[in-house]
PDB file of C-alpha atoms in Angstrom:
ATOM      1  CA  UNK A 147     -18.710  74.136 -56.107  1.00 57.00           C
ATOM      2  CA  UNK A 148     -19.679  75.147 -52.581  1.00 73.00           C
ATOM      3  CA  UNK A 149     -18.411  72.738 -49.943  1.00 76.00           C
ATOM      4  CA  UNK A 150     -21.226  70.869 -48.166  1.00 84.00           C
ATOM      5  CA  UNK A 151     -22.042  71.841 -44.605  1.00 92.00           C
ATOM      6  CA  UNK A 152     -21.160  68.859 -42.434  1.00 96.00           C
ATOM      7  CA  UNK A 153     -22.243  67.688 -38.991  1.00 97.00           C
ATOM      8  CA  UNK A 154     -19.998  65.156 -37.251  1.00 98.00           C
ATOM      9  CA  UNK A 155     -21.396  62.532 -34.870  1.00 98.00           C
ATOM     10  CA  UNK A 156     -19.255  59.920 -33.129  1.00 97.00           C
ATOM     11  CA  UNK A 157     -19.855  56.654 -31.342  1.00 96.00           C
ATOM     12  CA  UNK A 158     -18.872  56.476 -27.692  1.00 95.00           C
ATOM     13  CA  UNK A 159     -15.417  55.027 -28.344  1.00 95.00           C
ATOM     14  CA  UNK A 160     -12.006  56.637 -28.133  1.00 96.00           C
ATOM     15  CA  UNK A 161     -11.261  55.991 -31.821  1.00 95.00           C
ATOM     16  CA  UNK A 162     -14.537  57.550 -32.977  1.00 97.00           C
ATOM     17  CA  UNK A 163     -14.327  60.572 -30.666  1.00 97.00           C
ATOM     18  CA  UNK A 164     -10.714  61.255 -31.614  1.00 97.00           C
ATOM     19  CA  UNK A 165     -11.640  61.094 -35.301  1.00 97.00           C
ATOM     20  CA  UNK A 166     -14.472  63.549 -34.737  1.00 97.00           C
ATOM     21  CA  UNK A 167     -12.119  66.020 -33.037  1.00 97.00           C
ATOM     22  CA  UNK A 168      -9.701  65.882 -35.960  1.00 97.00           C
ATOM     23  CA  UNK A 169     -12.413  66.267 -38.590  1.00 97.00           C
ATOM     24  CA  UNK A 170     -14.101  69.164 -36.811  1.00 97.00           C
ATOM     25  CA  UNK A 171     -10.722  70.923 -36.625  1.00 97.00           C
ATOM     26  CA  UNK A 172     -10.310  70.435 -40.380  1.00 96.00           C
ATOM     27  CA  UNK A 173     -13.819  71.160 -41.640  1.00 95.00           C
ATOM     28  CA  UNK A 174     -15.778  72.801 -38.837  1.00 95.00           C
ATOM     29  CA  UNK A 175     -19.070  71.514 -37.481  1.00 95.00           C
ATOM     30  CA  UNK A 176     -22.699  72.288 -38.252  1.00 93.00           C
ATOM     31  CA  UNK A 177     -26.015  71.617 -36.502  1.00 95.00           C
ATOM     32  CA  UNK A 178     -27.297  68.266 -37.830  1.00 94.00           C
ATOM     33  CA  UNK A 179     -30.696  69.834 -38.512  1.00 91.00           C
ATOM     34  CA  UNK A 180     -29.227  72.330 -40.980  1.00 92.00           C
ATOM     35  CA  UNK A 181     -26.312  70.303 -42.360  1.00 94.00           C
ATOM     36  CA  UNK A 182     -26.135  69.162 -45.962  1.00 93.00           C
ATOM     37  CA  UNK A 183     -24.878  65.806 -44.701  1.00 96.00           C
ATOM     38  CA  UNK A 184     -24.269  64.076 -41.380  1.00 97.00           C
ATOM     39  CA  UNK A 185     -20.979  62.217 -40.986  1.00 98.00           C
ATOM     40  CA  UNK A 186     -21.369  59.224 -38.645  1.00 97.00           C
ATOM     41  CA  UNK A 187     -18.119  57.929 -37.151  1.00 97.00           C
ATOM     42  CA  UNK A 188     -18.252  54.425 -35.715  1.00 96.00           C
ATOM     43  CA  UNK A 189     -19.411  50.999 -36.813  1.00 93.00           C
ATOM     44  CA  UNK A 190     -22.604  49.571 -38.247  1.00 90.00           C
ATOM     45  CA  UNK A 191     -24.325  49.749 -34.864  1.00 91.00           C
ATOM     46  CA  UNK A 192     -23.709  53.480 -34.623  1.00 94.00           C
ATOM     47  CA  UNK A 193     -24.880  53.936 -38.213  1.00 93.00           C
ATOM     48  CA  UNK A 194     -28.134  52.211 -37.292  1.00 92.00           C
ATOM     49  CA  UNK A 195     -28.460  54.416 -34.209  1.00 94.00           C
ATOM     50  CA  UNK A 196     -27.864  57.559 -36.278  1.00 95.00           C
ATOM     51  CA  UNK A 197     -30.398  56.478 -38.896  1.00 93.00           C
ATOM     52  CA  UNK A 198     -33.038  56.000 -36.223  1.00 93.00           C
ATOM     53  CA  UNK A 199     -32.238  59.350 -34.665  1.00 94.00           C
ATOM     54  CA  UNK A 200     -33.002  61.153 -37.932  1.00 93.00           C
ATOM     55  CA  UNK A 201     -35.612  58.759 -39.306  1.00 89.00           C
ATOM     56  CA  UNK A 202     -38.429  60.648 -40.997  1.00 81.00           C
ATOM     57  CA  UNK A 203     -36.312  63.754 -41.552  1.00 82.00           C
ATOM     58  CA  UNK A 204     -34.309  62.146 -44.377  1.00 78.00           C
ATOM     59  CA  UNK A 205     -30.984  63.729 -43.483  1.00 88.00           C
ATOM     60  CA  UNK A 206     -28.262  62.299 -45.783  1.00 95.00           C
ATOM     61  CA  UNK A 207     -25.844  60.251 -43.693  1.00 96.00           C
ATOM     62  CA  UNK A 208     -22.269  59.461 -44.728  1.00 97.00           C
ATOM     63  CA  UNK A 209     -20.603  56.892 -42.505  1.00 96.00           C
ATOM     64  CA  UNK A 210     -16.888  56.383 -41.965  1.00 96.00           C
ATOM     65  CA  UNK A 211     -15.671  53.262 -40.266  1.00 95.00           C
ATOM     66  CA  UNK A 212     -14.268  53.738 -36.774  1.00 95.00           C
ATOM     67  CA  UNK A 213     -15.766  50.485 -35.504  1.00 87.00           C
ATOM     68  CA  UNK A 214     -15.355  46.787 -36.214  1.00 80.00           C
ATOM     69  CA  UNK A 215     -17.460  45.472 -39.111  1.00 75.00           C
ATOM     70  CA  UNK A 216     -18.286  48.642 -41.016  1.00 78.00           C
ATOM     71  CA  UNK A 217     -20.357  47.054 -43.788  1.00 83.00           C
ATOM     72  CA  UNK A 218     -22.507  50.197 -43.977  1.00 86.00           C
ATOM     73  CA  UNK A 219     -19.551  52.559 -43.645  1.00 92.00           C
ATOM     74  CA  UNK A 220     -17.109  54.160 -46.060  1.00 94.00           C
ATOM     75  CA  UNK A 221     -13.376  53.866 -45.509  1.00 93.00           C
ATOM     76  CA  UNK A 222     -11.984  56.336 -43.007  1.00 95.00           C
ATOM     77  CA  UNK A 223      -9.853  59.012 -44.641  1.00 95.00           C
ATOM     78  CA  UNK A 224      -9.543  62.578 -43.404  1.00 95.00           C
ATOM     79  CA  UNK A 225      -8.354  64.253 -46.587  1.00 95.00           C
ATOM     80  CA  UNK A 226     -10.771  65.508 -49.233  1.00 95.00           C
ATOM     81  CA  UNK A 227     -13.904  64.701 -47.240  1.00 96.00           C
ATOM     82  CA  UNK A 228     -16.149  67.485 -48.654  1.00 95.00           C
ATOM     83  CA  UNK A 229     -15.285  66.362 -52.191  1.00 94.00           C
ATOM     84  CA  UNK A 230     -15.993  62.730 -51.362  1.00 94.00           C
ATOM     85  CA  UNK A 231     -19.405  63.617 -49.962  1.00 95.00           C
ATOM     86  CA  UNK A 232     -20.222  65.920 -52.884  1.00 92.00           C
ATOM     87  CA  UNK A 233     -19.590  63.031 -55.306  1.00 93.00           C
ATOM     88  CA  UNK A 234     -21.101  60.277 -53.169  1.00 94.00           C
ATOM     89  CA  UNK A 235     -23.880  58.029 -54.461  1.00 92.00           C
ATOM     90  CA  UNK A 236     -27.156  58.079 -52.558  1.00 92.00           C
ATOM     91  CA  UNK A 237     -28.990  54.920 -51.495  1.00 89.00           C
ATOM     92  CA  UNK A 238     -32.604  55.663 -50.533  1.00 91.00           C
ATOM     93  CA  UNK A 239     -34.080  53.075 -48.175  1.00 91.00           C
ATOM     94  CA  UNK A 240     -37.494  52.512 -46.621  1.00 94.00           C
ATOM     95  CA  UNK A 241     -37.916  50.942 -43.182  1.00 96.00           C
ATOM     96  CA  UNK A 242     -40.305  48.235 -42.050  1.00 98.00           C
ATOM     97  CA  UNK A 243     -43.169  49.219 -39.774  1.00 98.00           C
ATOM     98  CA  UNK A 244     -44.007  46.742 -37.017  1.00 98.00           C
ATOM     99  CA  UNK A 245     -47.472  46.735 -35.457  1.00 98.00           C
ATOM    100  CA  UNK A 246     -47.487  44.446 -32.423  1.00 98.00           C
ATOM    101  CA  UNK A 247     -50.431  43.364 -30.269  1.00 98.00           C
ATOM    102  CA  UNK A 248     -49.694  41.770 -26.908  1.00 98.00           C
ATOM    103  CA  UNK A 249     -51.560  39.017 -25.085  1.00 97.00           C
ATOM    104  CA  UNK A 250     -52.808  41.624 -22.580  1.00 96.00           C
ATOM    105  CA  UNK A 251     -54.292  43.814 -25.303  1.00 96.00           C
ATOM    106  CA  UNK A 252     -51.481  46.336 -25.582  1.00 97.00           C
ATOM    107  CA  UNK A 253     -50.447  47.790 -28.935  1.00 98.00           C
ATOM    108  CA  UNK A 254     -47.011  49.047 -29.978  1.00 98.00           C
ATOM    109  CA  UNK A 255     -45.487  50.283 -33.226  1.00 97.00           C
ATOM    110  CA  UNK A 256     -41.872  50.717 -34.241  1.00 97.00           C
ATOM    111  CA  UNK A 257     -39.773  51.156 -37.363  1.00 97.00           C
ATOM    112  CA  UNK A 258     -36.974  48.802 -38.382  1.00 97.00           C
ATOM    113  CA  UNK A 259     -34.174  49.642 -40.789  1.00 95.00           C
ATOM    114  CA  UNK A 260     -32.640  46.153 -40.633  1.00 95.00           C
ATOM    115  CA  UNK A 261     -35.300  43.652 -39.621  1.00 97.00           C
ATOM    116  CA  UNK A 262     -38.315  42.751 -37.513  1.00 98.00           C
ATOM    117  CA  UNK A 263     -37.765  39.486 -35.662  1.00 98.00           C
ATOM    118  CA  UNK A 264     -39.917  37.291 -33.445  1.00 98.00           C
ATOM    119  CA  UNK A 265     -37.985  35.348 -30.821  1.00 98.00           C
ATOM    120  CA  UNK A 266     -38.948  32.771 -28.200  1.00 98.00           C
ATOM    121  CA  UNK A 267     -38.668  34.111 -24.662  1.00 97.00           C
ATOM    122  CA  UNK A 268     -38.226  30.837 -22.770  1.00 95.00           C
ATOM    123  CA  UNK A 269     -36.893  27.308 -23.176  1.00 94.00           C
ATOM    124  CA  UNK A 270     -39.786  26.038 -25.310  1.00 95.00           C
ATOM    125  CA  UNK A 271     -39.827  26.648 -29.038  1.00 97.00           C
ATOM    126  CA  UNK A 272     -42.277  29.164 -30.410  1.00 98.00           C
ATOM    127  CA  UNK A 273     -45.279  28.168 -32.520  1.00 98.00           C
ATOM    128  CA  UNK A 274     -46.144  30.790 -35.123  1.00 98.00           C
ATOM    129  CA  UNK A 275     -48.688  30.962 -37.948  1.00 98.00           C
ATOM    130  CA  UNK A 276     -47.599  33.046 -40.955  1.00 98.00           C
ATOM    131  CA  UNK A 277     -49.963  34.977 -43.217  1.00 98.00           C
ATOM    132  CA  UNK A 278     -48.988  36.996 -46.294  1.00 98.00           C
ATOM    133  CA  UNK A 279     -51.503  39.591 -47.491  1.00 98.00           C
ATOM    134  CA  UNK A 280     -54.137  37.963 -45.314  1.00 97.00           C
ATOM    135  CA  UNK A 281     -53.642  34.451 -46.671  1.00 98.00           C
ATOM    136  CA  UNK A 282     -52.272  31.701 -44.459  1.00 98.00           C
ATOM    137  CA  UNK A 283     -49.019  30.532 -46.002  1.00 97.00           C
ATOM    138  CA  UNK A 284     -47.669  28.447 -43.122  1.00 97.00           C
ATOM    139  CA  UNK A 285     -50.130  27.035 -40.635  1.00 97.00           C
ATOM    140  CA  UNK A 286     -47.555  26.319 -37.946  1.00 97.00           C
ATOM    141  CA  UNK A 287     -43.841  27.090 -37.723  1.00 98.00           C
ATOM    142  CA  UNK A 288     -42.096  25.599 -34.700  1.00 97.00           C
ATOM    143  CA  UNK A 289     -38.871  27.522 -34.242  1.00 97.00           C
ATOM    144  CA  UNK A 290     -36.626  29.718 -32.146  1.00 97.00           C
ATOM    145  CA  UNK A 291     -37.968  32.620 -34.170  1.00 98.00           C
ATOM    146  CA  UNK A 292     -38.605  34.162 -37.567  1.00 98.00           C
ATOM    147  CA  UNK A 293     -37.729  37.492 -39.177  1.00 98.00           C
ATOM    148  CA  UNK A 294     -38.568  39.824 -42.033  1.00 98.00           C
ATOM    149  CA  UNK A 295     -35.636  41.834 -43.357  1.00 97.00           C
ATOM    150  CA  UNK A 296     -35.142  44.870 -45.528  1.00 95.00           C
ATOM    151  CA  UNK A 297     -32.719  44.483 -48.455  1.00 92.00           C
ATOM    152  CA  UNK A 298     -30.182  46.647 -46.595  1.00 89.00           C
ATOM    153  CA  UNK A 299     -30.604  44.464 -43.507  1.00 92.00           C
ATOM    154  CA  UNK A 300     -30.385  41.202 -45.442  1.00 92.00           C
ATOM    155  CA  UNK A 301     -26.621  41.050 -44.740  1.00 88.00           C
ATOM    156  CA  UNK A 302     -27.156  41.374 -40.972  1.00 90.00           C
ATOM    157  CA  UNK A 303     -29.202  39.031 -38.724  1.00 94.00           C
ATOM    158  CA  UNK A 304     -30.966  37.609 -41.784  1.00 94.00           C
ATOM    159  CA  UNK A 305     -27.665  36.384 -43.224  1.00 92.00           C
ATOM    160  CA  UNK A 306     -26.638  34.899 -39.868  1.00 93.00           C
ATOM    161  CA  UNK A 307     -29.914  32.937 -39.902  1.00 95.00           C
ATOM    162  CA  UNK A 308     -28.972  31.619 -43.380  1.00 94.00           C
ATOM    163  CA  UNK A 309     -31.393  33.898 -45.187  1.00 95.00           C
ATOM    164  CA  UNK A 310     -30.708  35.202 -48.714  1.00 93.00           C
ATOM    165  CA  UNK A 311     -28.867  38.429 -49.474  1.00 91.00           C
ATOM    166  CA  UNK A 312     -31.128  40.743 -51.480  1.00 91.00           C
ATOM    167  CA  UNK A 313     -29.919  43.526 -53.827  1.00 86.00           C
ATOM    168  CA  UNK A 314     -31.421  46.937 -53.145  1.00 82.00           C
ATOM    169  CA  UNK A 315     -33.089  47.105 -56.553  1.00 82.00           C
ATOM    170  CA  UNK A 316     -34.830  43.736 -56.194  1.00 86.00           C
ATOM    171  CA  UNK A 317     -37.884  45.089 -54.306  1.00 90.00           C
ATOM    172  CA  UNK A 318     -37.984  41.922 -52.221  1.00 95.00           C
ATOM    173  CA  UNK A 319     -38.227  41.195 -48.504  1.00 97.00           C
ATOM    174  CA  UNK A 320     -36.580  38.042 -47.112  1.00 97.00           C
ATOM    175  CA  UNK A 321     -38.745  36.027 -44.710  1.00 98.00           C
ATOM    176  CA  UNK A 322     -36.371  33.764 -42.806  1.00 98.00           C
ATOM    177  CA  UNK A 323     -36.906  31.207 -40.012  1.00 98.00           C
ATOM    178  CA  UNK A 324     -34.513  31.080 -37.080  1.00 97.00           C
ATOM    179  CA  UNK A 325     -33.614  27.499 -36.099  1.00 95.00           C
ATOM    180  CA  UNK A 326     -36.780  25.980 -37.559  1.00 95.00           C
ATOM    181  CA  UNK A 327     -37.765  22.601 -36.056  1.00 94.00           C
ATOM    182  CA  UNK A 328     -40.977  22.004 -38.037  1.00 93.00           C
ATOM    183  CA  UNK A 329     -41.338  22.115 -40.986  1.00 95.00           C
ATOM    184  CA  UNK A 330     -37.703  21.098 -40.881  1.00 86.00           C
ATOM    185  CA  UNK A 331     -36.923  21.761 -44.532  1.00 87.00           C
ATOM    186  CA  UNK A 332     -38.580  25.175 -44.824  1.00 93.00           C
ATOM    187  CA  UNK A 333     -35.862  27.739 -45.487  1.00 93.00           C
ATOM    188  CA  UNK A 334     -38.037  30.836 -45.799  1.00 96.00           C
ATOM    189  CA  UNK A 335     -39.347  32.897 -48.698  1.00 97.00           C
ATOM    190  CA  UNK A 336     -38.680  35.973 -50.794  1.00 97.00           C
ATOM    191  CA  UNK A 337     -41.704  38.267 -50.810  1.00 97.00           C
ATOM    192  CA  UNK A 338     -42.598  41.316 -52.903  1.00 96.00           C
ATOM    193  CA  UNK A 339     -41.779  44.523 -51.036  1.00 96.00           C
ATOM    194  CA  UNK A 340     -45.499  45.397 -51.101  1.00 97.00           C
ATOM    195  CA  UNK A 341     -46.373  42.355 -48.974  1.00 98.00           C
ATOM    196  CA  UNK A 342     -48.003  42.590 -45.572  1.00 98.00           C
ATOM    197  CA  UNK A 343     -46.715  39.799 -43.320  1.00 98.00           C
ATOM    198  CA  UNK A 344     -48.689  38.780 -40.240  1.00 98.00           C
ATOM    199  CA  UNK A 345     -47.400  36.502 -37.494  1.00 98.00           C
ATOM    200  CA  UNK A 346     -49.909  34.892 -35.135  1.00 98.00           C
ATOM    201  CA  UNK A 347     -48.369  33.407 -31.992  1.00 98.00           C
ATOM    202  CA  UNK A 348     -49.889  30.049 -31.117  1.00 98.00           C
ATOM    203  CA  UNK A 349     -50.030  29.013 -27.447  1.00 97.00           C
ATOM    204  CA  UNK A 350     -48.648  32.411 -26.335  1.00 96.00           C
ATOM    205  CA  UNK A 351     -49.110  31.679 -22.617  1.00 95.00           C
ATOM    206  CA  UNK A 352     -47.150  28.447 -22.807  1.00 96.00           C
ATOM    207  CA  UNK A 353     -44.684  29.610 -25.471  1.00 97.00           C
ATOM    208  CA  UNK A 354     -44.205  33.385 -25.043  1.00 98.00           C
ATOM    209  CA  UNK A 355     -42.669  35.343 -27.902  1.00 98.00           C
ATOM    210  CA  UNK A 356     -41.022  38.770 -28.127  1.00 98.00           C
ATOM    211  CA  UNK A 357     -41.040  40.975 -31.229  1.00 98.00           C
ATOM    212  CA  UNK A 358     -38.031  43.175 -31.984  1.00 98.00           C
ATOM    213  CA  UNK A 359     -37.828  45.987 -34.552  1.00 98.00           C
ATOM    214  CA  UNK A 360     -34.074  46.663 -34.690  1.00 95.00           C
ATOM    215  CA  UNK A 361     -33.638  47.453 -30.985  1.00 88.00           C
ATOM    216  CA  UNK A 362     -37.249  48.151 -29.961  1.00 95.00           C
ATOM    217  CA  UNK A 363     -38.553  45.072 -28.134  1.00 98.00           C
ATOM    218  CA  UNK A 364     -42.166  44.187 -27.306  1.00 98.00           C
ATOM    219  CA  UNK A 365     -42.640  41.234 -24.973  1.00 98.00           C
ATOM    220  CA  UNK A 366     -45.457  38.659 -24.934  1.00 98.00           C
ATOM    221  CA  UNK A 367     -46.881  39.390 -28.352  1.00 98.00           C
ATOM    222  CA  UNK A 368     -49.965  37.658 -29.761  1.00 98.00           C
ATOM    223  CA  UNK A 369     -50.023  39.102 -33.277  1.00 98.00           C
ATOM    224  CA  UNK A 370     -47.441  41.088 -35.247  1.00 98.00           C
ATOM    225  CA  UNK A 371     -47.902  42.740 -38.639  1.00 98.00           C
ATOM    226  CA  UNK A 372     -44.931  43.885 -40.721  1.00 98.00           C
ATOM    227  CA  UNK A 373     -44.918  45.943 -43.917  1.00 98.00           C
ATOM    228  CA  UNK A 374     -42.573  48.305 -45.695  1.00 97.00           C
ATOM    229  CA  UNK A 375     -43.395  51.950 -44.947  1.00 97.00           C
ATOM    230  CA  UNK A 376     -42.684  53.885 -48.127  1.00 94.00           C
ATOM    231  CA  UNK A 377     -43.871  57.130 -46.537  1.00 94.00           C
ATOM    232  CA  UNK A 378     -40.598  57.165 -44.589  1.00 94.00           C
ATOM    233  CA  UNK A 379     -37.239  57.440 -46.345  1.00 92.00           C
ATOM    234  CA  UNK A 380     -33.633  57.501 -45.260  1.00 92.00           C
ATOM    235  CA  UNK A 381     -30.635  58.374 -47.405  1.00 94.00           C
ATOM    236  CA  UNK A 382     -27.189  56.862 -47.024  1.00 92.00           C
ATOM    237  CA  UNK A 383     -24.178  58.185 -48.947  1.00 94.00           C
ATOM    238  CA  UNK A 384     -21.437  55.954 -50.331  1.00 93.00           C
ATOM    239  CA  UNK A 385     -18.233  56.511 -52.270  1.00 93.00           C
ATOM    240  CA  UNK A 386     -18.868  55.738 -55.972  1.00 90.00           C
ATOM    241  CA  UNK A 387     -16.287  52.949 -56.088  1.00 82.00           C
ATOM    242  CA  UNK A 388     -17.893  51.118 -53.165  1.00 78.00           C
ATOM    243  CA  UNK A 389     -21.655  51.666 -53.279  1.00 78.00           C
ATOM    244  CA  UNK A 390     -24.073  49.787 -51.038  1.00 78.00           C
ATOM    245  CA  UNK A 391     -25.442  47.862 -54.028  1.00 80.00           C
ATOM    246  CA  UNK A 392     -21.907  46.752 -54.923  1.00 82.00           C
ATOM    247  CA  UNK A 393     -21.229  45.685 -51.331  1.00 78.00           C
ATOM    248  CA  UNK A 394     -24.389  43.581 -51.237  1.00 80.00           C
ATOM    249  CA  UNK A 395     -23.431  41.858 -54.493  1.00 80.00           C
ATOM    250  CA  UNK A 396     -19.828  41.336 -53.351  1.00 81.00           C
ATOM    251  CA  UNK A 397     -20.974  39.871 -50.031  1.00 80.00           C
ATOM    252  CA  UNK A 398     -22.617  37.008 -51.935  1.00 78.00           C
ATOM    253  CA  UNK A 399     -19.205  35.933 -53.232  1.00 83.00           C
ATOM    254  CA  UNK A 400     -17.436  36.118 -49.887  1.00 75.00           C
ATOM    255  CA  UNK A 401     -16.097  32.744 -48.787  1.00 69.00           C
TER     256      UNK A 401
END
């Protein structure tokens, strides 16, 4: 079996850069555009950054943890790396596409691998109407914010906001309020992955709201539409004994 051609990328930390130097000395280095796989060295934040960098080109990315959390990363081991990557399991993900319209008539689009969130900009709570596939499902949500998550992102901000963890194979999108004030008992919804979610900001001048797709922020939005974009794919590689699907299931039993 021919060893895969690897490209090594490192976060801007001493641990990640030192690991890259050692791995390049062992296995060489290839241009990411022609590599069979990209090895991302860092934490989950750097994995997200690397995914965005190659979004739309579907370069397989194998992460190794040189950061803190490392939920999306494989364990760091230098030996046998080409063999590990050759036998890795692929998880194919699709991002969310955010279409945001501002109160001044501007339009912006961005892709989110984790989530699209709407957040209040000032001291007053936001007021947001929620539509799903063009039908009003919640006339008025008074809250700090609300988010739509991908299954892969359901263990990130969505989980911190007490949203459900979603297995990759479920074809569901969590819709989760952030510090909801009214209706007080609404805890969110699980939507089919084909859903188109629209947020209409009520009283946007008095209660301004920002929309964030991962780390792309649009201020003073009036209307935001979110849907899964299946025309765009990204591939993450995981060791067979610790696949992303297994991690998502295991996370639900963490106490």
